[in-house]
Amino acid sequence: MKKGFVFDLDGVITDTAKYHYIAWKELAAEIGIEIDLKFNEQLKGISRMDSLERILTLGNKNDAYTEVEKEALATKKNTHYVQLLQSLTPDDLLPGVKTFLDEAKAKNIPCAIASASKNAPFILDKLGVMQDFDTIVDPATLKKGKPDPEIFIQAALALGIEPAEAVGFEDAQAGIDGIKAAGMYAVGVYSGEELHGADVIVEKLTDLNIDELLAK
């Protein structure tokens, strides 16, 4: 029996990928690197600094900046990203999300957010669903990012359950890999990226039956 749900944020609860793309594309252009939507798929589900490193690798500029300068670049991107997020409202929840969360709450199923985004609390507040989650993993406390299972393990333990007792929800391959490595049942939310290794793949959360999930 499963006892709790662990959710990624971007692509599962809401779609802020477009805002990430706008902010990364502008920053990359400032340092002479062009990125497109296809390349942006590589940035989904990974940390801010890992994303920056991949952009620098694309432009053969890995050694062009000090660690302090890289931190400044990442902060500049995030500032722009947060500005773009100001327009978020509950209408930006993905289809079926609120219904699913309401049903989970009615059944007393604890829910966690396991996102690489340091802006998760701000985003959830703008979406009006902060109260639907019992815990949010702080990515600053992690030693490794996805696909490492650390964030998912930490989320389950924060809910007071073992990872094997949790269902994880992800839209990115790195996240699915992390969920499975943690020993969780993996729900893949299709958002255009082909997912491998998920136990089930859906287009929206209301395609799932919560009682059947809990019985896995």
Coordinates of C-alpha atoms in Angstrom, one line a residue:
M1 CA 0.0 0.0 0.0
K2 CA 1.2 3.5 -0.9
K3 CA 0.8 6.2 1.8
G4 CA 2.0 9.5 0.2
F5 CA 2.5 11.4 -3.0
V6 CA 5.7 13.2 -4.1
F7 CA 5.4 15.8 -6.9
D8 CA 7.8 17.5 -9.1
L9 CA 6.6 21.1 -9.8
D10 CA 7.4 22.3 -13.3
G11 CA 5.4 20.3 -15.9
V12 CA 3.4 18.4 -13.2
I13 CA 1.7 21.1 -11.1
T14 CA 2.1 24.0 -13.5
D15 CA 4.1 24.8 -16.6
T16 CA 6.8 27.4 -16.0
A17 CA 9.1 25.9 -18.5
K18 CA 8.3 28.7 -20.9
Y19 CA 9.5 31.3 -18.4
H20 CA 12.7 29.3 -17.7
Y21 CA 13.3 29.2 -21.4
I22 CA 12.8 32.9 -21.9
A23 CA 15.2 33.8 -19.0
W24 CA 17.9 31.3 -20.0
K25 CA 17.7 32.3 -23.7
E26 CA 18.2 36.0 -22.8
L27 CA 21.1 35.3 -20.5
A28 CA 22.7 32.9 -23.0
A29 CA 22.4 35.6 -25.7
E30 CA 24.1 38.1 -23.5
I31 CA 27.2 35.9 -23.3
G32 CA 27.2 35.0 -27.0
I33 CA 25.4 31.6 -26.8
E34 CA 22.3 30.7 -28.7
I35 CA 19.9 28.1 -27.3
D36 CA 16.7 26.8 -28.8
L37 CA 13.6 24.9 -27.6
K38 CA 15.2 21.5 -28.4
F39 CA 18.3 22.3 -26.3
N40 CA 16.0 23.6 -23.5
E41 CA 14.6 20.1 -23.1
Q42 CA 18.0 19.2 -21.5
L43 CA 17.5 21.8 -18.8
K44 CA 14.2 20.4 -17.5
G45 CA 14.3 18.9 -14.0
I46 CA 17.9 19.9 -13.2
S47 CA 19.3 22.6 -11.0
R48 CA 20.0 26.2 -11.9
M49 CA 23.8 25.7 -11.8
D50 CA 23.7 22.5 -13.7
S51 CA 21.6 24.2 -16.3
L52 CA 24.1 27.0 -16.6
E53 CA 27.0 24.5 -16.9
R54 CA 25.2 22.8 -19.8
I55 CA 24.7 26.2 -21.6
L56 CA 28.4 27.1 -21.1
T57 CA 29.4 23.7 -22.5
L58 CA 27.2 24.3 -25.5
G59 CA 29.1 27.5 -26.2
N60 CA 32.5 26.1 -25.3
K61 CA 32.8 28.6 -22.4
N62 CA 33.2 26.2 -19.5
D63 CA 36.4 27.9 -18.4
A64 CA 35.4 31.5 -19.3
Y65 CA 34.0 32.3 -15.9
T66 CA 35.0 31.9 -12.3
E67 CA 32.6 30.2 -9.8
V68 CA 31.7 33.6 -8.4
E69 CA 30.9 34.9 -11.9
K70 CA 28.8 31.8 -12.6
E71 CA 26.8 32.3 -9.5
A72 CA 26.2 35.9 -10.6
L73 CA 25.0 34.7 -14.0
A74 CA 22.6 32.2 -12.4
T75 CA 21.3 34.8 -10.0
K76 CA 20.7 37.2 -12.9
K77 CA 18.7 34.5 -14.8
N78 CA 16.7 33.8 -11.7
T79 CA 15.8 37.4 -11.1
H80 CA 14.4 37.7 -14.6
Y81 CA 12.6 34.4 -14.1
V82 CA 10.9 35.5 -10.9
Q83 CA 9.8 38.7 -12.6
L84 CA 8.1 36.6 -15.3
L85 CA 6.4 34.5 -12.6
Q86 CA 4.6 37.5 -11.1
S87 CA 1.8 36.9 -13.6
L88 CA 1.1 33.4 -12.3
T89 CA -2.5 32.8 -11.0
P90 CA -4.5 29.6 -10.0
D91 CA -5.6 29.5 -13.6
D92 CA -2.0 28.4 -14.4
L93 CA -2.4 25.1 -12.6
L94 CA -2.3 22.2 -15.2
P95 CA -5.6 20.5 -16.0
G96 CA -6.8 18.2 -13.3
V97 CA -4.2 19.2 -10.7
K98 CA -6.5 21.0 -8.2
T99 CA -9.1 18.2 -8.4
F100 CA -6.5 15.6 -7.8
L101 CA -5.0 17.5 -4.8
D102 CA -8.4 18.0 -3.3
E103 CA -9.2 14.3 -3.5
A104 CA -5.8 13.4 -2.0
K105 CA -6.5 15.8 0.9
A106 CA -10.0 14.3 1.4
K107 CA -8.4 10.9 1.7
N108 CA -5.7 12.2 4.1
I109 CA -2.9 11.4 1.8
P110 CA 0.2 13.6 2.6
C111 CA 1.8 15.4 -0.3
A112 CA 5.3 16.7 -0.9
I113 CA 7.0 18.8 -3.5
A114 CA 10.4 17.6 -4.7
S115 CA 11.6 20.2 -7.2
A116 CA 15.0 21.5 -8.2
S117 CA 13.4 25.0 -8.2
K118 CA 14.3 27.2 -5.3
N119 CA 11.3 29.3 -6.1
A120 CA 8.8 26.4 -5.4
P121 CA 7.2 28.2 -2.3
F122 CA 6.7 31.4 -4.2
I123 CA 5.2 29.5 -7.2
L124 CA 2.8 27.4 -5.1
D125 CA 1.7 30.6 -3.3
K126 CA 0.9 32.3 -6.6
L127 CA -1.0 29.2 -7.7
G128 CA -3.0 29.1 -4.5
V129 CA -2.1 25.6 -3.6
M130 CA 0.5 26.0 -0.9
Q131 CA -1.9 24.6 1.7
D132 CA -2.2 21.4 -0.3
F133 CA 1.4 20.3 0.4
D134 CA 2.7 19.0 3.7
T135 CA 6.3 19.6 2.9
I136 CA 8.6 21.2 0.3
V137 CA 12.1 19.9 -0.1
D138 CA 14.6 22.7 0.0
P139 CA 17.0 22.0 -2.9
A140 CA 19.7 24.0 -1.0
T141 CA 19.9 21.0 1.4
L142 CA 20.8 18.5 -1.3
K143 CA 24.2 17.2 -2.2
K144 CA 23.1 15.9 -5.6
G145 CA 20.5 16.9 -8.1
K146 CA 18.2 14.7 -10.2
P147 CA 18.6 12.0 -11.5
D148 CA 20.0 11.2 -8.1
P149 CA 17.2 9.9 -5.8
E150 CA 18.2 12.1 -2.8
I151 CA 15.4 14.7 -3.3
F152 CA 12.7 12.0 -3.5
I153 CA 14.0 10.0 -0.5
Q154 CA 14.2 13.2 1.5
A155 CA 10.6 14.1 0.5
A156 CA 9.2 10.7 1.6
L157 CA 11.0 10.8 4.9
A158 CA 9.7 14.3 5.5
L159 CA 6.2 12.9 5.1
G160 CA 7.0 10.2 7.6
I161 CA 6.9 7.3 5.2
E162 CA 9.5 5.1 3.5
P163 CA 10.3 5.9 -0.2
A164 CA 8.8 2.5 -1.2
E165 CA 5.5 3.7 0.3
A166 CA 5.4 6.8 -2.0
V167 CA 4.2 7.5 -5.5
G168 CA 6.3 10.0 -7.4
F169 CA 5.1 12.3 -10.2
E170 CA 7.4 13.6 -12.9
D171 CA 7.5 15.0 -16.4
A172 CA 11.2 14.8 -17.1
Q173 CA 13.4 11.7 -17.6
A174 CA 15.9 12.8 -15.0
G175 CA 13.0 12.9 -12.5
I176 CA 11.6 9.5 -13.5
D177 CA 15.1 8.0 -13.1
G178 CA 15.4 9.6 -9.6
I179 CA 12.0 8.3 -8.6
K180 CA 12.8 4.7 -9.6
A181 CA 16.2 4.9 -8.0
A182 CA 14.5 5.9 -4.8
G183 CA 12.3 2.7 -5.0
M184 CA 9.1 4.6 -5.6
Y185 CA 6.2 3.9 -8.0
A186 CA 6.7 6.4 -10.9
V187 CA 3.9 8.3 -12.6
G188 CA 5.1 10.0 -15.8
V189 CA 3.2 13.1 -16.8
Y190 CA 3.6 13.5 -20.6
S191 CA 4.5 17.0 -21.6
G192 CA 6.1 16.4 -25.0
E193 CA 9.2 14.5 -23.8
E194 CA 9.3 10.8 -24.3
L195 CA 9.7 9.1 -20.9
H196 CA 11.3 5.7 -20.2
G197 CA 11.0 3.6 -17.1
A198 CA 7.8 5.1 -15.7
D199 CA 5.2 2.6 -14.2
V200 CA 2.4 4.6 -15.9
I201 CA 2.2 7.6 -18.2
V202 CA -0.7 10.0 -18.2
E203 CA -1.5 13.4 -19.8
K204 CA -3.2 14.8 -16.7
L205 CA -3.5 13.7 -13.1
T206 CA -7.2 13.1 -13.3
D207 CA -6.5 10.2 -15.7
L208 CA -5.5 8.4 -12.5
N209 CA -7.6 6.6 -9.9
I210 CA -6.2 7.5 -6.5
D211 CA -7.5 4.3 -4.8
E212 CA -5.8 2.2 -7.5
L213 CA -2.5 4.2 -7.0
L214 CA -2.6 3.6 -3.3
A215 CA -3.0 -0.1 -3.9
K216 CA 0.2 -0.4 -5.9

